[in-house]
Amino acid sequence: MKTRIDPLSVAAMVVTVVSISATAPLTAAGSASPLAMAFWRNCLGFAVLGPFLLLLRRREVVRVARGERALLRREQWRPLVFGFLAATALALHFAAFMTSTRLTSVAMSTALVATQPVWQALIAAGQGARTSRRTWAGLTLSVVGAAAAAGLDIESGGTALLGDLLALAGALAQAGYTALSERSRADVSTPLYSTFTSLVCGMELLVVCWLADIPLTGFDRATQWSLLGLLVLPQLLGLGALNFALGRTSATTMSILLLLETPVAALTAWWLMGQHIKPATIPGLLLIIVGVTIVLTSSNEERAAAQQGTYRPEMPPYPAYAPYTPQPLPAPRHLTSRHDAERDPRVDWATYRDSPTVRFTYHGAGAFDTVHLRRPRFAEDEPEP
């Protein structure tokens, strides 16, 4: 991807960071139950994603409704189960993260939940993926930083310590959501997948609120404004600016920039709520940011090693229900290049793990793009076989 750093791209990056950084302060400013706010955020998100889905992927919705994609074939039951598990992990992330903003400081909550790439790297290592020394160094720095930043909360105990643990649980749940999404997504576009996860999250949180007898209405004006802010800022404005920025820069760059969420959210909480940052926690917070940055940038090192042939990730099996199965091409067609004629679509299928729409998730937000299997490109004046 060619990176174009122009004023419009910089503005999109700034809007993305500021909008997503408002998540924790807006949640902490509300007086309703965090679980109720998590439910309404997903419910409002589904109400917004649904119309967008019909506008952007109307034909896909029609095909799914007619069963042309055969989503419930025997081969698709396993991805469907992983999809439900991924949505459940996302619901746990919302519940844990939004609750942690009430129990600990906004700075600690956002910094600890930003360790999601660390947990994701550990999950990948547990699955047998090769992990570089640079990644392990970043993991170590993040763990040391988290322990140092939470030191005062460990000494005082009480709700602050519980909030730190919930923030870490939210990061782990978000990493689980990403890992499970990799197993569940096949030829389904991101708008459809995001709408599906928002619906499942909302239904699960609704059941939890009903069982716990948590009121979902009768909120005060401050909570109503917080819910509206969660919809407009991180869900709409942040997601839209994020998608625009991803078209002009790499996902790794945006991931690193979004680590600024911690200081921006802390400044917002100080301005709106008078919440101060303890000076003793600043070194630990900085270590967390540096460690996560090292983990994020280490993926570039592994990708460069893969191009040199020194690192070969395991290719996932090509699914039987994929829309295109490699077959010999009829001869001769006017292909754009010989490389396209000989290209095995399974190569593109194996690289889907590096897609920003799968890897790049912050508080449940994914890019509006499509993970698909690339078919050979034909000249414009020739029909496809």
Coordinates of C-alpha atoms in Angstrom, one line a residue:
M1 CA 0.0 0.0 0.0
K2 CA 1.3 3.4 -1.0
T3 CA 1.1 5.8 2.0
R4 CA -0.1 9.2 1.2
I5 CA 0.4 11.7 4.0
D6 CA -1.5 14.8 3.1
P7 CA -3.5 17.3 5.1
L8 CA -6.7 15.3 4.5
S9 CA -5.1 12.1 5.8
V10 CA -3.7 13.8 8.8
A11 CA -7.1 15.3 9.6
A12 CA -8.7 11.8 9.3
M13 CA -6.1 10.4 11.7
V14 CA -6.7 13.2 14.2
V15 CA -10.4 12.7 14.1
T16 CA -10.0 8.9 14.5
V17 CA -7.8 9.2 17.6
V18 CA -9.9 11.9 19.2
S19 CA -13.3 10.2 18.5
I20 CA -12.2 6.7 19.7
S21 CA -10.5 8.3 22.7
A22 CA -13.9 9.6 23.9
T23 CA -15.1 6.0 24.6
A24 CA -13.8 5.7 28.1
P25 CA -14.6 9.3 29.3
L26 CA -18.2 9.2 27.9
T27 CA -18.8 5.8 29.6
A28 CA -17.4 7.0 32.9
A29 CA -19.5 10.2 32.7
G30 CA -22.8 8.3 32.6
S31 CA -24.7 7.3 35.7
A32 CA -26.5 4.3 34.2
S33 CA -25.2 0.8 34.6
P34 CA -22.2 0.1 32.3
L35 CA -23.9 -3.1 31.1
A36 CA -27.0 -1.0 30.1
M37 CA -24.8 1.4 28.3
A38 CA -23.0 -1.4 26.6
F39 CA -26.4 -2.8 25.5
W40 CA -27.5 0.5 24.1
R41 CA -24.2 1.1 22.3
N42 CA -24.6 -2.2 20.4
C43 CA -28.3 -1.6 19.9
L44 CA -27.7 1.8 18.4
G45 CA -24.7 0.5 16.4
F46 CA -26.9 -2.2 14.9
A47 CA -29.5 0.4 14.0
V48 CA -26.9 2.4 12.2
L49 CA -25.0 -0.6 10.6
G50 CA -28.2 -2.1 9.3
P51 CA -29.1 0.6 6.8
F52 CA -25.5 1.0 5.8
L53 CA -25.4 -2.8 5.1
L54 CA -28.5 -2.5 2.9
L55 CA -26.9 0.4 1.0
L56 CA -23.4 -1.1 0.6
R57 CA -24.1 -4.8 0.4
R58 CA -27.7 -5.1 -0.7
R59 CA -26.9 -7.9 -3.2
E60 CA -25.0 -9.8 -0.6
V61 CA -27.9 -9.6 1.9
V62 CA -30.3 -10.8 -0.8
R63 CA -28.1 -13.8 -1.6
V64 CA -27.8 -14.7 2.1
A65 CA -31.6 -14.4 2.5
R66 CA -32.1 -16.6 -0.5
G67 CA -29.6 -19.1 0.8
E68 CA -27.4 -18.8 -2.3
R69 CA -24.3 -18.7 -0.2
A70 CA -25.5 -21.8 1.6
L71 CA -24.5 -20.3 5.0
L72 CA -25.9 -23.3 6.8
R73 CA -24.3 -26.0 4.8
R74 CA -22.4 -28.6 6.8
E75 CA -19.1 -26.9 6.0
Q76 CA -20.4 -23.6 7.3
W77 CA -21.6 -24.7 10.7
R78 CA -18.1 -24.5 12.2
P79 CA -17.5 -20.9 11.0
L80 CA -21.0 -20.0 12.2
V81 CA -20.2 -21.3 15.7
F82 CA -16.9 -19.4 15.8
G83 CA -18.9 -16.3 14.7
F84 CA -21.2 -16.6 17.7
L85 CA -18.2 -17.2 20.0
A86 CA -16.5 -14.1 18.6
A87 CA -19.6 -12.0 19.2
T88 CA -19.8 -13.3 22.7
A89 CA -16.1 -12.4 23.3
L90 CA -16.9 -8.9 22.0
A91 CA -19.9 -8.6 24.4
L92 CA -17.5 -9.6 27.2
H93 CA -15.1 -6.9 26.1
F94 CA -17.7 -4.2 26.1
A95 CA -19.0 -5.3 29.5
A96 CA -15.5 -5.6 31.1
F97 CA -14.0 -2.4 29.6
M98 CA -17.0 -0.1 30.1
T99 CA -17.4 -1.3 33.7
S100 CA -13.7 -0.8 34.4
T101 CA -14.0 2.9 33.5
R102 CA -16.2 3.4 36.6
L103 CA -13.9 1.5 39.0
T104 CA -10.5 2.8 38.0
S105 CA -9.1 5.9 36.3
V106 CA -9.8 6.5 32.6
A107 CA -6.0 6.5 32.0
M108 CA -5.5 3.1 33.6
S109 CA -8.5 1.6 31.9
T110 CA -7.6 2.7 28.4
A111 CA -3.9 1.9 28.8
L112 CA -4.6 -1.7 30.1
V113 CA -7.2 -2.4 27.4
A114 CA -4.7 -1.2 24.8
T115 CA -2.6 -4.2 25.6
Q116 CA -4.9 -6.2 23.3
P117 CA -2.1 -6.8 20.7
V118 CA 0.0 -8.3 23.5
W119 CA -2.7 -10.9 24.3
Q120 CA -3.3 -11.5 20.6
A121 CA 0.4 -12.2 20.1
L122 CA 0.3 -14.7 23.1
I123 CA -2.7 -16.4 21.5
A124 CA -0.9 -16.7 18.2
A125 CA 2.2 -18.1 20.0
G126 CA 0.0 -20.6 21.8
Q127 CA -1.4 -21.7 18.4
G128 CA 2.2 -22.4 17.2
A129 CA 2.9 -19.2 15.3
R130 CA 6.6 -18.1 15.2
T131 CA 7.2 -15.2 17.5
S132 CA 10.3 -13.0 17.1
R133 CA 12.5 -11.8 19.8
R134 CA 11.4 -8.2 19.2
T135 CA 7.8 -9.3 19.9
W136 CA 8.8 -11.0 23.2
A137 CA 10.7 -7.9 24.2
G138 CA 7.6 -5.8 23.6
L139 CA 5.5 -8.3 25.6
T140 CA 7.9 -8.1 28.5
L141 CA 7.9 -4.3 28.5
S142 CA 4.1 -4.2 28.4
V143 CA 3.8 -6.6 31.3
V144 CA 6.3 -4.7 33.4
G145 CA 4.6 -1.4 32.6
A146 CA 1.1 -2.8 33.5
A147 CA 2.5 -4.1 36.8
A148 CA 4.2 -0.8 37.6
A149 CA 1.2 1.4 36.6
A150 CA -1.2 -0.8 38.7
G151 CA 1.2 -0.8 41.7
L152 CA -0.7 1.9 43.6
D153 CA -4.0 0.2 42.9
I154 CA -2.6 -3.1 44.2
E155 CA -1.5 -1.5 47.4
S156 CA -4.8 0.3 47.9
G157 CA -6.9 -2.6 46.7
G158 CA -10.7 -2.1 46.5
T159 CA -12.5 -1.0 43.4
A160 CA -9.4 0.4 41.6
L161 CA -7.7 -3.0 41.5
L162 CA -10.9 -4.6 40.3
G163 CA -11.2 -2.0 37.6
D164 CA -7.6 -2.8 36.5
L165 CA -8.4 -6.5 36.3
L166 CA -11.6 -5.8 34.3
A167 CA -9.6 -3.7 31.9
L168 CA -7.1 -6.5 31.3
A169 CA -10.1 -8.9 30.9
G170 CA -11.5 -6.6 28.3
A171 CA -8.2 -6.6 26.4
L172 CA -8.1 -10.4 26.6
A173 CA -11.7 -10.6 25.4
Q174 CA -11.0 -8.3 22.5
A175 CA -8.0 -10.4 21.5
G176 CA -10.2 -13.5 21.7
Y177 CA -12.7 -11.7 19.4
T178 CA -10.0 -11.1 16.8
A179 CA -8.7 -14.6 17.0
L180 CA -12.2 -16.2 16.7
S181 CA -13.1 -13.8 13.9
E182 CA -10.2 -15.2 11.9
R183 CA -11.8 -18.6 12.2
S184 CA -15.3 -17.5 11.4
R185 CA -14.9 -15.2 8.4
A186 CA -14.9 -16.8 5.0
D187 CA -16.5 -15.0 2.1
V188 CA -18.6 -12.6 4.2
S189 CA -18.0 -8.9 3.9
T190 CA -17.1 -6.8 7.0
P191 CA -20.4 -4.8 7.0
L192 CA -22.4 -8.0 7.2
Y193 CA -20.1 -9.5 9.8
S194 CA -20.1 -6.2 11.9
T195 CA -23.9 -6.1 11.8
F196 CA -24.1 -9.7 12.8
T197 CA -21.8 -9.2 15.8
S198 CA -23.6 -6.1 16.9
L199 CA -26.9 -7.9 16.8
V200 CA -25.6 -10.9 18.8
C201 CA -23.8 -8.6 21.3
G202 CA -26.9 -6.6 21.9
M203 CA -29.1 -9.7 22.4
E204 CA -26.6 -11.2 24.8
L205 CA -26.2 -8.0 26.8
L206 CA -30.0 -7.7 26.8
V207 CA -30.3 -11.1 28.4
V208 CA -27.7 -10.3 31.0
C209 CA -29.4 -7.0 31.9
W210 CA -32.8 -8.8 32.1
L211 CA -31.4 -11.5 34.4
A212 CA -29.6 -9.0 36.6
D213 CA -32.7 -6.7 36.7
I214 CA -30.7 -3.8 35.3
P215 CA -33.0 -0.9 34.1
L216 CA -32.6 0.0 30.4
T217 CA -34.7 3.2 30.5
G218 CA -35.2 6.2 32.7
F219 CA -31.7 7.6 32.3
D220 CA -30.8 11.1 33.3
R221 CA -29.8 13.8 30.8
A222 CA -26.1 13.2 31.3
T223 CA -26.4 9.5 30.5
Q224 CA -28.5 10.2 27.4
W225 CA -25.8 12.6 26.2
S226 CA -23.1 10.0 26.9
L227 CA -25.0 7.4 24.8
L228 CA -25.4 9.9 22.0
G229 CA -21.7 10.7 22.2
L230 CA -20.8 7.0 22.0
L231 CA -22.9 6.6 18.9
V232 CA -21.7 9.8 17.1
L233 CA -18.0 9.8 18.1
P234 CA -16.5 6.3 18.3
Q235 CA -19.2 4.5 16.4
L236 CA -19.9 6.8 13.4
L237 CA -17.3 9.6 13.2
G238 CA -14.4 7.5 14.5
L239 CA -15.2 4.5 12.3
G240 CA -15.7 6.6 9.2
A241 CA -12.5 8.5 9.7
L242 CA -10.7 5.2 10.5
N243 CA -11.9 3.7 7.2
F244 CA -10.8 6.7 5.2
A245 CA -7.3 6.7 6.9
L246 CA -6.9 3.0 6.3
G247 CA -7.2 3.7 2.6
R248 CA -4.2 6.0 2.7
T249 CA -1.9 4.5 5.3
S250 CA -1.1 1.1 6.8
A251 CA -3.0 -0.6 9.6
T252 CA 0.2 -0.8 11.6
T253 CA 0.6 3.0 11.5
M254 CA -3.0 3.5 12.5
S255 CA -2.7 1.0 15.3
I256 CA 0.3 2.8 16.7
L257 CA -1.4 6.2 16.4
L258 CA -4.4 4.8 18.3
L259 CA -2.1 4.2 21.3
L260 CA -2.5 7.9 21.8
E261 CA -6.0 7.0 23.0
T262 CA -4.5 6.7 26.5
P263 CA -3.2 10.3 27.0
V264 CA -6.0 11.9 25.0
A265 CA -8.6 10.0 27.1
A266 CA -6.8 11.0 30.3
L267 CA -6.8 14.7 29.3
T268 CA -10.5 14.5 28.3
A269 CA -11.3 12.9 31.7
W270 CA -9.3 15.6 33.5
W271 CA -11.1 18.3 31.5
L272 CA -14.7 17.0 31.8
M273 CA -14.6 15.1 35.2
G274 CA -11.6 16.6 37.0
Q275 CA -9.9 13.2 37.1
H276 CA -6.2 13.5 37.7
I277 CA -3.4 11.1 36.7
K278 CA -1.2 9.9 39.6
P279 CA 2.4 10.8 38.8
A280 CA 3.6 7.4 40.0
T281 CA 1.6 5.6 37.3
I282 CA 3.1 7.7 34.4
P283 CA 6.3 5.6 33.9
G284 CA 4.2 2.4 33.8
L285 CA 1.8 3.9 31.3
L286 CA 4.6 4.9 29.1
L287 CA 6.1 1.4 29.2
I288 CA 2.8 -0.1 28.2
I289 CA 2.6 2.2 25.1
V290 CA 6.3 1.5 24.2
G291 CA 5.8 -2.3 24.6
V292 CA 2.6 -2.4 22.5
T293 CA 4.3 -0.3 19.8
I294 CA 7.1 -2.8 19.6
V295 CA 4.7 -5.7 19.3
L296 CA 2.8 -3.9 16.6
T297 CA 5.9 -3.0 14.6
S298 CA 7.4 -6.5 14.9
S299 CA 4.8 -7.7 12.4
N300 CA 6.6 -5.7 9.7
E301 CA 9.8 -7.6 10.6
E302 CA 8.1 -11.0 10.3
R303 CA 6.5 -9.9 7.0
A304 CA 9.9 -8.9 5.6
A305 CA 11.3 -12.2 6.7
A306 CA 8.5 -14.0 4.9
Q307 CA 9.4 -12.2 1.7
Q308 CA 13.0 -13.4 2.0
G309 CA 11.9 -16.9 2.6
T310 CA 13.1 -17.2 6.1
Y311 CA 9.7 -17.3 7.7
R312 CA 6.7 -19.2 6.3
P313 CA 3.4 -18.9 8.2
E314 CA 1.2 -22.0 8.0
M315 CA -1.4 -21.7 5.2
P316 CA -5.0 -22.2 6.5
P317 CA -7.0 -24.9 4.6
Y318 CA -8.8 -23.6 1.6
P319 CA -12.5 -23.9 2.5
A320 CA -14.8 -26.2 0.5
Y321 CA -17.6 -23.5 0.6
A322 CA -15.4 -20.8 -0.9
P323 CA -16.9 -18.9 -3.8
Y324 CA -14.1 -19.9 -6.2
T325 CA -12.2 -23.2 -6.4
P326 CA -9.0 -23.3 -8.4
Q327 CA -9.6 -24.9 -11.8
P328 CA -7.6 -25.0 -15.0
L329 CA -8.3 -21.9 -17.1
P330 CA -9.6 -22.4 -20.6
A331 CA -7.1 -21.4 -23.2
P332 CA -6.3 -18.9 -24.4
R333 CA -7.8 -15.9 -22.7
H334 CA -6.4 -12.4 -22.8
L335 CA -5.1 -12.2 -19.2
T336 CA -3.4 -9.1 -18.0
S337 CA -0.3 -11.0 -17.2
R338 CA 1.1 -14.5 -17.1
H339 CA 1.5 -14.1 -13.3
D340 CA -2.3 -13.7 -13.0
A341 CA -2.9 -16.9 -15.0
E342 CA -0.7 -19.0 -12.8
R343 CA -1.7 -17.4 -9.5
D344 CA -3.3 -19.9 -7.1
P345 CA -6.2 -18.2 -5.2
R346 CA -5.1 -20.2 -2.1
V347 CA -2.1 -17.8 -1.8
D348 CA -4.5 -14.9 -1.3
W349 CA -6.6 -17.0 1.0
A350 CA -3.5 -17.7 3.2
T351 CA -2.8 -13.9 3.5
Y352 CA -6.2 -13.0 4.8
R353 CA -4.8 -13.0 8.4
D354 CA -3.0 -9.8 7.6
S355 CA -6.2 -8.0 6.5
P356 CA -6.8 -4.7 8.5
T357 CA -10.5 -5.7 8.7
V358 CA -9.6 -8.8 10.7
R359 CA -6.6 -7.6 12.7
F360 CA -7.5 -4.0 13.2
T361 CA -10.3 -3.8 15.8
Y362 CA -10.6 -1.2 18.6
H363 CA -13.5 -1.6 21.0
G364 CA -15.4 -3.7 18.4
A365 CA -15.0 -1.4 15.5
G366 CA -13.8 -2.9 12.2
A367 CA -13.1 -1.4 8.8
F368 CA -15.7 -1.5 6.1
D369 CA -13.9 -3.7 3.6
T370 CA -14.3 -7.1 2.2
V371 CA -12.2 -10.2 2.7
H372 CA -12.5 -12.2 -0.5
L373 CA -10.7 -14.7 -2.7
R374 CA -9.0 -13.0 -5.6
R375 CA -10.0 -14.3 -9.0
P376 CA -7.8 -14.0 -12.1
R377 CA -8.1 -10.6 -13.7
F378 CA -9.2 -10.6 -17.3
A379 CA -9.0 -7.8 -19.9
E380 CA -12.0 -5.5 -19.8
D381 CA -13.1 -6.5 -23.3
E382 CA -13.2 -10.2 -22.4
P383 CA -15.8 -11.9 -20.2
E384 CA -14.8 -14.1 -17.3
P385 CA -15.0 -17.9 -17.9

